[in-house]
Amino acid sequence: MSHFTIHTSSLFDPKLKLFRPNVSVTVDPVSGLIVRVFERESTTLFPELLPPGDIDLRGKYVLPGLVDAHTHIFLHSYDEAGALQQKRDESIGERMVRAVNHCRTALLAGYTTYRDLGSEGMQDFDANVRDAIARGLTPGPRLFVATKVLASTGSFECRTENSAGGHCLPSSADAVDGVEACRQAVRRRIAAGADIIKFFADYRRRIMRYPPAQQHPYIAGVLHPPKEPNPDYMVFSKEEMQTIVAEAKLARCPVSAHCATLEGATAAIEAGVSTIEHAYFTTDEMFEHMVEKGVILVPTLAIAERLHAKRFDQILSGVKRAHEMGVRLACGGDTGTYPHGENVRELELMIQAGIPVGDVLEACTIGGWEACGGDLCGRRFGWFEEGAQADIIALRGNPVEEPGALREVDFVMKDARVWKIDGMPKGIF
């Protein structure tokens, strides 16, 4: 098929953070790119019959495809099973099938790009799913993957049962200690196909003394635990973090840091990471440092809503303050810990925090592209211009006036291929 054009009456421009009237977008299905964006004169009569292949999205609200900047394709909702149970009890085959289904669901929900931050016990299979989608073997968002995360010995996801006579859990992390080991680990991840390096700046390190609720059913819980039985502590030294970032930069690879403490976030920012994930404890000084260093915040409010309910209002206030101080935001809810397809919950919570809808939509498009590495990721997506990927979605309602409209995705195009039209899947096998 030759070039064809999508005609709109209301198109969101994330660079302007507003909807523009009477814009048409011409795309090339061979390259998957936008080849022209132009405004129609409002006085020009629109033909009753469109040219063959053209798509009429007038009357709908058109946006760039959305970007979820923090996902886990191999996880399904914790309401169904905890992470430990999923890794322990579900076969590799089952988890691969679930991941394929999750990717299809996300695409139909309007998410044309996923930044997948850890394979959760599935080794480097996230890179394999990425490549299968890229080769057209199965539908799904464009994936940018981390493969295994980096953590120090005995920190993230250490075992909770005795190895003598028990089964070892699948390793979720590449456990490394010392500057040279960190350097080698980054090289291993890149060789395994990682687009992004993710490391844990801090984590709960007393898991063996005070096991979490997600454990074997035959292990009794601790009867009288302290007020904070398993707090977050630093995982890497500052020198180790700096080495991870420096080695990743040699390969032009962005770096993501899991930060649950102010101490961890401060050290990661100083090391020069690209993004901070979570950051549920913040200060103005930290935000100033992020702005100075150009670090993006991915607040993951959707999982915080569930896991940190007691101080969730404080977390919302922190994200609003970050926005007020000029911190760059990207939208990612730790999707997978809650259902794929419900990704938009993160946008709803950012709006609830008091961030203007236009800014939230920009964070979920251009902000997501920047979190994936910007130009380092080898392509441009998240806005409408010549040479950008032809990722286009349409909503039935106006999300500025009705945030719930983000859940009513009527049309999905990724790389100039239509996957959903008039609310119905197309070509999903």
Short mmCIF file of C-alpha atoms in Angstrom, two decimals:
data_model
loop_
_atom_site.label_atom_id
_atom_site.label_comp_id
_atom_site.label_asym_id
_atom_site.label_seq_id
_atom_site.Cartn_x
_atom_site.Cartn_y
_atom_site.Cartn_z
CA MET A 1 0.00 0.00 0.00
CA SER A 2 1.24 3.51 -0.80
CA HIS A 3 1.06 6.44 1.59
CA PHE A 4 -2.31 7.13 3.19
CA THR A 5 -3.65 9.93 5.38
CA ILE A 6 -5.42 10.10 8.73
CA HIS A 7 -7.78 13.07 8.95
CA THR A 8 -8.61 14.56 12.36
CA SER A 9 -10.69 17.37 13.78
CA SER A 10 -8.93 17.42 17.17
CA LEU A 11 -5.30 16.30 17.44
CA PHE A 12 -3.22 16.60 20.62
CA ASP A 13 0.16 18.22 20.06
CA PRO A 14 2.31 17.24 23.07
CA LYS A 15 4.87 19.94 22.30
CA LEU A 16 2.16 22.60 22.59
CA LYS A 17 0.19 20.61 25.19
CA LEU A 18 -3.10 21.35 23.48
CA PHE A 19 -5.48 20.00 20.85
CA ARG A 20 -5.18 21.42 17.33
CA PRO A 21 -8.14 21.46 14.92
CA ASN A 22 -8.26 20.15 11.35
CA VAL A 23 -4.89 18.40 11.17
CA SER A 24 -4.14 15.53 8.78
CA VAL A 25 -1.24 13.09 9.09
CA THR A 26 0.16 11.17 6.12
CA VAL A 27 1.98 7.92 6.94
CA ASP A 28 4.10 5.38 5.08
CA PRO A 29 3.24 1.74 5.89
CA VAL A 30 6.56 0.54 4.48
CA SER A 31 8.81 2.59 6.77
CA GLY A 32 6.22 2.92 9.55
CA LEU A 33 6.90 6.65 9.68
CA ILE A 34 4.96 9.89 9.44
CA VAL A 35 5.80 11.59 6.14
CA ARG A 36 3.67 14.74 6.42
CA VAL A 37 1.63 16.69 8.97
CA PHE A 38 -0.52 19.51 7.65
CA GLU A 39 -3.44 21.70 8.66
CA ARG A 40 -6.52 21.77 6.48
CA GLU A 41 -8.27 25.06 5.87
CA SER A 42 -11.44 25.02 7.91
CA THR A 43 -13.29 26.61 5.02
CA THR A 44 -12.34 23.80 2.66
CA LEU A 45 -15.19 21.39 2.01
CA PHE A 46 -14.23 17.87 3.04
CA PRO A 47 -14.92 15.32 0.30
CA GLU A 48 -17.80 12.97 0.93
CA LEU A 49 -15.66 10.06 -0.20
CA LEU A 50 -12.13 9.82 1.15
CA PRO A 51 -9.33 8.64 -1.13
CA PRO A 52 -8.86 4.86 -0.92
CA GLY A 53 -6.99 3.88 2.23
CA ASP A 54 -7.47 7.19 4.06
CA ILE A 55 -8.89 7.07 7.59
CA ASP A 56 -11.43 9.52 8.97
CA LEU A 57 -10.95 10.21 12.69
CA ARG A 58 -12.91 13.47 12.72
CA GLY A 59 -15.12 13.69 15.76
CA LYS A 60 -12.62 11.78 17.88
CA TYR A 61 -9.71 13.00 20.01
CA VAL A 62 -6.41 11.93 18.47
CA LEU A 63 -3.12 11.55 20.36
CA PRO A 64 0.29 10.01 19.77
CA GLY A 65 0.55 6.41 20.95
CA LEU A 66 1.10 6.31 24.71
CA VAL A 67 4.33 5.23 26.42
CA ASP A 68 4.35 3.29 29.69
CA ALA A 69 7.76 4.01 31.18
CA HIS A 70 7.73 1.32 33.89
CA THR A 71 6.33 -2.12 33.11
CA HIS A 72 6.95 -5.83 33.72
CA ILE A 73 5.49 -7.94 30.93
CA PHE A 74 6.11 -11.21 32.80
CA LEU A 75 4.09 -10.17 35.85
CA HIS A 76 0.35 -10.26 36.27
CA SER A 77 -1.63 -8.53 38.99
CA TYR A 78 -0.54 -9.09 42.57
CA ASP A 79 -4.25 -9.42 43.35
CA GLU A 80 -4.04 -12.79 41.57
CA ALA A 81 -0.66 -13.97 42.87
CA GLY A 82 2.35 -12.35 44.49
CA ALA A 83 5.61 -11.98 42.60
CA LEU A 84 7.25 -14.78 44.57
CA GLN A 85 4.39 -17.16 43.78
CA GLN A 86 4.49 -16.29 40.09
CA LYS A 87 8.23 -16.94 39.84
CA ARG A 88 8.02 -20.11 41.92
CA ASP A 89 4.86 -21.75 40.64
CA GLU A 90 4.38 -20.69 37.01
CA SER A 91 6.30 -22.44 34.25
CA ILE A 92 8.46 -20.62 31.73
CA GLY A 93 5.92 -21.53 29.06
CA GLU A 94 3.00 -20.12 31.04
CA ARG A 95 4.85 -16.90 31.77
CA MET A 96 5.76 -16.45 28.10
CA VAL A 97 2.12 -16.92 27.08
CA ARG A 98 1.02 -14.44 29.71
CA ALA A 99 3.59 -11.91 28.46
CA VAL A 100 2.32 -12.23 24.88
CA ASN A 101 -1.24 -11.69 26.10
CA HIS A 102 -0.18 -8.72 28.22
CA CYS A 103 1.46 -7.08 25.22
CA ARG A 104 -1.64 -7.50 23.07
CA THR A 105 -3.82 -6.06 25.82
CA ALA A 106 -1.53 -3.06 26.26
CA LEU A 107 -1.49 -2.31 22.54
CA LEU A 108 -5.29 -2.32 22.35
CA ALA A 109 -5.36 0.03 25.36
CA GLY A 110 -3.41 2.59 23.32
CA TYR A 111 0.11 1.85 24.54
CA THR A 112 2.42 1.61 21.56
CA THR A 113 5.65 1.62 23.61
CA TYR A 114 6.63 -0.22 26.80
CA ARG A 115 9.76 0.38 28.85
CA ASP A 116 10.13 -2.98 30.58
CA LEU A 117 12.32 -2.71 33.67
CA GLY A 118 13.21 -6.24 34.68
CA SER A 119 12.32 -9.72 33.49
CA GLU A 120 11.30 -10.89 37.00
CA GLY A 121 12.94 -14.30 36.96
CA MET A 122 12.66 -14.81 33.20
CA GLN A 123 16.35 -14.21 32.47
CA ASP A 124 16.73 -12.46 29.09
CA PHE A 125 13.39 -13.57 27.60
CA ASP A 126 12.12 -9.99 27.57
CA ALA A 127 14.63 -9.30 24.79
CA ASN A 128 13.23 -12.29 22.91
CA VAL A 129 9.65 -10.98 23.23
CA ARG A 130 10.84 -7.55 22.07
CA ASP A 131 12.38 -9.08 18.97
CA ALA A 132 9.33 -11.25 18.24
CA ILE A 133 7.12 -8.15 18.28
CA ALA A 134 9.59 -6.19 16.15
CA ARG A 135 9.61 -9.00 13.57
CA GLY A 136 5.83 -9.04 13.35
CA LEU A 137 5.39 -12.46 14.94
CA THR A 138 2.99 -11.18 17.59
CA PRO A 139 1.29 -7.82 18.25
CA GLY A 140 2.40 -5.60 21.08
CA PRO A 141 3.99 -2.32 22.07
CA ARG A 142 7.50 -1.44 20.97
CA LEU A 143 9.62 -2.80 23.82
CA PHE A 144 12.71 -1.36 25.45
CA VAL A 145 13.99 -3.91 27.94
CA ALA A 146 16.42 -4.18 30.85
CA THR A 147 16.72 -8.01 30.96
CA LYS A 148 17.93 -8.77 34.51
CA VAL A 149 18.32 -5.89 36.95
CA LEU A 150 21.57 -5.26 38.80
CA ALA A 151 21.70 -5.65 42.58
CA SER A 152 24.31 -6.56 45.16
CA THR A 153 24.51 -9.97 46.78
CA GLY A 154 21.77 -10.56 49.31
CA SER A 155 19.66 -7.54 48.40
CA PHE A 156 16.92 -7.71 45.77
CA GLU A 157 14.96 -10.97 45.63
CA CYS A 158 17.29 -13.09 47.69
CA ARG A 159 15.99 -16.58 48.36
CA THR A 160 13.46 -17.27 51.08
CA GLU A 161 13.91 -21.03 51.43
CA ASN A 162 16.76 -23.34 52.32
CA SER A 163 18.79 -24.42 49.29
CA ALA A 164 19.62 -27.75 50.95
CA GLY A 165 16.66 -29.89 49.92
CA GLY A 166 14.69 -27.00 48.43
CA HIS A 167 14.47 -25.45 44.99
CA CYS A 168 16.25 -22.23 44.14
CA LEU A 169 13.95 -19.49 42.93
CA PRO A 170 14.59 -18.05 39.47
CA SER A 171 17.05 -15.19 39.84
CA SER A 172 15.55 -11.78 39.14
CA ALA A 173 18.85 -9.95 39.50
CA ASP A 174 22.38 -10.10 38.25
CA ALA A 175 24.05 -10.06 41.68
CA VAL A 176 27.32 -8.12 41.59
CA ASP A 177 29.72 -6.70 44.15
CA GLY A 178 32.56 -4.25 43.70
CA VAL A 179 33.46 -1.76 41.01
CA GLU A 180 34.90 -4.20 38.48
CA ALA A 181 32.04 -6.67 38.89
CA CYS A 182 29.57 -3.83 38.26
CA ARG A 183 31.42 -2.89 35.10
CA GLN A 184 31.32 -6.49 33.87
CA ALA A 185 27.62 -6.81 34.75
CA VAL A 186 26.71 -3.82 32.58
CA ARG A 187 28.61 -5.40 29.72
CA ARG A 188 26.78 -8.70 30.29
CA ARG A 189 23.39 -6.99 30.23
CA ILE A 190 24.15 -5.15 27.00
CA ALA A 191 25.45 -8.36 25.43
CA ALA A 192 22.20 -10.06 26.48
CA GLY A 193 20.20 -7.46 24.58
CA ALA A 194 19.38 -4.82 27.18
CA ASP A 195 18.22 -1.43 25.88
CA ILE A 196 18.29 -0.01 29.41
CA ILE A 197 20.43 -0.76 32.46
CA LYS A 198 18.42 -0.89 35.67
CA PHE A 199 19.95 -1.17 39.12
CA PHE A 200 18.62 -1.09 42.66
CA ALA A 201 19.96 1.82 44.67
CA ASP A 202 18.24 0.44 47.77
CA TYR A 203 16.00 -2.44 48.81
CA ARG A 204 14.68 -4.44 51.76
CA ARG A 205 17.70 -6.50 52.85
CA ARG A 206 16.32 -8.27 55.95
CA ILE A 207 14.05 -10.60 54.02
CA MET A 208 15.45 -13.77 55.65
CA ARG A 209 14.84 -12.47 59.16
CA TYR A 210 11.38 -11.08 58.51
CA PRO A 211 9.88 -12.81 55.43
CA PRO A 212 7.21 -10.86 53.54
CA ALA A 213 3.62 -11.98 53.23
CA GLN A 214 4.39 -13.56 49.84
CA GLN A 215 6.01 -16.75 51.07
CA HIS A 216 5.56 -20.51 51.12
CA PRO A 217 2.19 -21.41 52.68
CA TYR A 218 3.87 -23.77 55.16
CA ILE A 219 6.22 -21.15 56.63
CA ALA A 220 4.83 -19.46 59.72
CA GLY A 221 5.10 -15.70 59.85
CA VAL A 222 7.03 -13.88 62.56
CA LEU A 223 4.67 -13.47 65.50
CA HIS A 224 5.83 -10.13 66.88
CA PRO A 225 7.78 -8.20 64.24
CA PRO A 226 9.14 -4.70 64.93
CA LYS A 227 7.38 -1.63 63.60
CA GLU A 228 9.52 -1.66 60.45
CA PRO A 229 10.57 -5.29 60.06
CA ASN A 230 12.24 -4.96 56.69
CA PRO A 231 13.17 -1.36 55.85
CA ASP A 232 14.97 -0.29 52.69
CA TYR A 233 18.74 0.10 52.90
CA MET A 234 21.41 1.04 50.39
CA VAL A 235 22.38 -1.75 47.99
CA PHE A 236 25.40 -0.31 46.19
CA SER A 237 28.15 2.07 47.23
CA LYS A 238 28.42 5.41 45.45
CA GLU A 239 31.50 4.17 43.61
CA GLU A 240 29.62 1.12 42.33
CA MET A 241 26.71 3.28 41.13
CA GLN A 242 29.07 5.66 39.35
CA THR A 243 30.76 2.73 37.62
CA ILE A 244 27.42 1.32 36.42
CA VAL A 245 26.45 4.67 34.94
CA ALA A 246 29.84 5.33 33.37
CA GLU A 247 30.00 1.91 31.72
CA ALA A 248 26.43 2.20 30.41
CA LYS A 249 27.24 5.59 28.91
CA LEU A 250 30.11 4.05 26.93
CA ALA A 251 27.47 1.90 25.21
CA ARG A 252 25.08 4.88 24.85
CA CYS A 253 22.64 3.08 27.14
CA PRO A 254 20.27 4.93 29.52
CA VAL A 255 20.28 3.97 33.20
CA SER A 256 17.30 3.51 35.52
CA ALA A 257 17.56 3.37 39.31
CA HIS A 258 15.01 1.89 41.73
CA CYS A 259 14.97 4.32 44.66
CA ALA A 260 12.75 3.81 47.70
CA THR A 261 14.81 5.99 50.05
CA LEU A 262 15.99 9.58 49.92
CA GLU A 263 19.56 8.37 50.48
CA GLY A 264 19.37 5.98 47.53
CA ALA A 265 17.80 8.56 45.23
CA THR A 266 20.37 11.19 46.15
CA ALA A 267 23.27 8.84 45.41
CA ALA A 268 21.73 7.69 42.12
CA ILE A 269 21.14 11.26 40.97
CA GLU A 270 24.71 12.17 41.83
CA ALA A 271 25.93 9.14 39.85
CA GLY A 272 24.19 10.53 36.77
CA VAL A 273 21.33 8.10 36.13
CA SER A 274 18.78 8.85 33.42
CA THR A 275 15.67 8.10 35.48
CA ILE A 276 14.62 7.60 39.08
CA GLU A 277 11.84 5.07 39.70
CA HIS A 278 9.41 5.46 42.63
CA ALA A 279 11.13 8.07 44.88
CA TYR A 280 8.46 8.01 47.57
CA PHE A 281 10.60 10.09 49.97
CA THR A 282 11.67 13.43 48.53
CA THR A 283 12.87 16.94 49.34
CA ASP A 284 13.05 20.20 47.41
CA GLU A 285 16.83 19.87 47.44
CA MET A 286 16.55 16.49 45.73
CA PHE A 287 14.24 17.93 43.07
CA GLU A 288 16.63 20.83 42.47
CA HIS A 289 19.42 18.33 41.95
CA MET A 290 17.28 16.36 39.49
CA VAL A 291 16.56 19.48 37.45
CA GLU A 292 20.24 20.42 37.47
CA LYS A 293 21.30 16.94 36.29
CA GLY A 294 18.39 16.42 33.87
CA VAL A 295 17.12 13.30 35.67
CA ILE A 296 13.60 12.10 34.85
CA LEU A 297 11.17 11.00 37.58
CA VAL A 298 8.93 7.98 36.94
CA PRO A 299 6.68 8.14 40.04
CA THR A 300 4.84 4.78 39.75
CA LEU A 301 1.80 6.09 41.59
CA ALA A 302 -0.39 3.18 40.54
CA ILE A 303 1.59 0.68 42.61
CA ALA A 304 2.13 3.19 45.43
CA GLU A 305 -1.64 3.52 45.70
CA ARG A 306 -1.75 -0.16 46.65
CA LEU A 307 1.46 -0.67 48.61
CA HIS A 308 1.78 2.69 50.40
CA ALA A 309 -1.83 3.59 51.10
CA LYS A 310 -1.11 5.14 54.52
CA ARG A 311 1.13 7.86 53.12
CA PHE A 312 -0.24 7.97 49.59
CA ASP A 313 -1.42 11.58 49.96
CA GLN A 314 2.16 12.57 50.82
CA ILE A 315 3.43 10.73 47.75
CA LEU A 316 0.90 12.54 45.54
CA SER A 317 1.97 15.87 47.03
CA GLY A 318 5.60 15.01 46.33
CA VAL A 319 4.91 14.36 42.65
CA LYS A 320 2.97 17.62 42.35
CA ARG A 321 5.88 19.43 43.99
CA ALA A 322 8.32 17.81 41.56
CA HIS A 323 6.23 19.10 38.66
CA GLU A 324 6.06 22.59 40.17
CA MET A 325 9.84 22.66 40.51
CA GLY A 326 10.39 21.66 36.90
CA VAL A 327 11.41 18.02 37.32
CA ARG A 328 10.96 16.08 34.06
CA LEU A 329 8.22 13.46 34.42
CA ALA A 330 7.43 10.26 32.56
CA CYS A 331 4.37 8.06 33.16
CA GLY A 332 4.90 4.53 34.37
CA GLY A 333 2.93 2.74 37.04
CA ASP A 334 4.95 -0.47 37.58
CA THR A 335 2.39 -2.08 35.30
CA GLY A 336 2.17 -5.81 35.74
CA THR A 337 1.93 -5.50 39.49
CA TYR A 338 -1.56 -4.33 38.55
CA PRO A 339 -3.25 -5.41 35.30
CA HIS A 340 -1.84 -4.65 31.87
CA GLY A 341 -4.54 -2.71 30.04
CA GLU A 342 -5.19 -0.66 33.17
CA ASN A 343 -2.02 1.38 32.50
CA VAL A 344 -3.98 4.60 32.33
CA ARG A 345 -4.44 4.47 36.10
CA GLU A 346 -1.03 6.16 36.36
CA LEU A 347 -2.24 9.12 34.29
CA GLU A 348 -5.41 9.38 36.37
CA LEU A 349 -3.38 9.55 39.58
CA MET A 350 -1.00 12.17 38.18
CA ILE A 351 -4.06 14.26 37.29
CA GLN A 352 -5.44 13.60 40.80
CA ALA A 353 -2.14 14.90 42.21
CA GLY A 354 -2.91 18.27 40.59
CA ILE A 355 -0.79 18.11 37.43
CA PRO A 356 -2.57 19.67 34.41
CA VAL A 357 -3.94 17.13 31.93
CA GLY A 358 -1.88 18.54 29.06
CA ASP A 359 1.32 18.09 31.07
CA VAL A 360 0.35 14.53 31.99
CA LEU A 361 -0.32 13.64 28.34
CA GLU A 362 3.03 15.15 27.38
CA ALA A 363 4.74 13.08 30.09
CA CYS A 364 3.09 9.94 28.71
CA THR A 365 4.29 10.64 25.16
CA ILE A 366 7.43 12.77 24.75
CA GLY A 367 8.39 12.16 28.38
CA GLY A 368 8.17 8.43 27.78
CA TRP A 369 10.37 8.70 24.69
CA GLU A 370 12.97 10.58 26.73
CA ALA A 371 12.82 7.91 29.46
CA CYS A 372 13.52 5.26 26.82
CA GLY A 373 16.71 7.13 25.99
CA GLY A 374 15.51 9.82 23.60
CA ASP A 375 17.60 9.79 20.46
CA LEU A 376 19.72 7.01 21.99
CA CYS A 377 16.85 4.60 21.35
CA GLY A 378 17.27 4.96 17.60
CA ARG A 379 13.87 6.34 16.67
CA ARG A 380 11.47 9.11 17.53
CA PHE A 381 7.95 8.62 18.82
CA GLY A 382 5.47 10.42 21.03
CA TRP A 383 4.66 13.40 18.79
CA PHE A 384 3.51 14.22 15.28
CA GLU A 385 6.15 15.30 12.79
CA GLU A 386 7.82 14.06 9.64
CA GLY A 387 10.19 11.19 10.43
CA ALA A 388 8.53 10.17 13.71
CA GLN A 389 7.01 6.72 14.12
CA ALA A 390 3.40 6.61 12.96
CA ASP A 391 1.94 5.77 16.40
CA ILE A 392 -1.58 7.19 16.60
CA ILE A 393 -4.53 6.55 18.90
CA ALA A 394 -8.01 8.05 19.10
CA LEU A 395 -10.36 8.47 22.05
CA ARG A 396 -14.13 8.84 22.01
CA GLY A 397 -14.09 11.70 24.51
CA ASN A 398 -11.95 14.71 25.37
CA PRO A 399 -9.43 13.70 28.08
CA VAL A 400 -8.94 17.33 29.13
CA GLU A 401 -12.61 17.54 30.11
CA GLU A 402 -13.15 13.87 30.99
CA PRO A 403 -10.08 12.02 32.31
CA GLY A 404 -12.12 8.80 32.05
CA ALA A 405 -11.97 9.22 28.27
CA LEU A 406 -8.44 7.80 28.40
CA ARG A 407 -10.03 4.40 29.00
CA GLU A 408 -12.16 4.60 25.85
CA VAL A 409 -9.61 3.96 23.11
CA ASP A 410 -11.38 3.70 19.78
CA PHE A 411 -8.42 3.51 17.37
CA VAL A 412 -4.83 2.27 17.60
CA MET A 413 -2.08 2.53 14.99
CA LYS A 414 1.54 1.54 15.58
CA ASP A 415 4.22 2.00 12.92
CA ALA A 416 1.48 2.90 10.40
CA ARG A 417 -0.35 -0.40 10.96
CA VAL A 418 -3.90 -0.29 12.32
CA TRP A 419 -4.55 -2.62 15.24
CA LYS A 420 -7.90 -1.24 16.41
CA ILE A 421 -10.61 0.68 14.59
CA ASP A 422 -14.11 1.70 15.69
CA GLY A 423 -13.35 0.13 19.05
CA MET A 424 -12.70 -3.31 17.57
CA PRO A 425 -9.36 -5.16 17.26
CA LYS A 426 -8.01 -5.57 13.76
CA GLY A 427 -5.44 -8.20 12.81
CA ILE A 428 -5.06 -9.48 16.37
CA PHE A 429 -4.60 -13.22 16.00
#
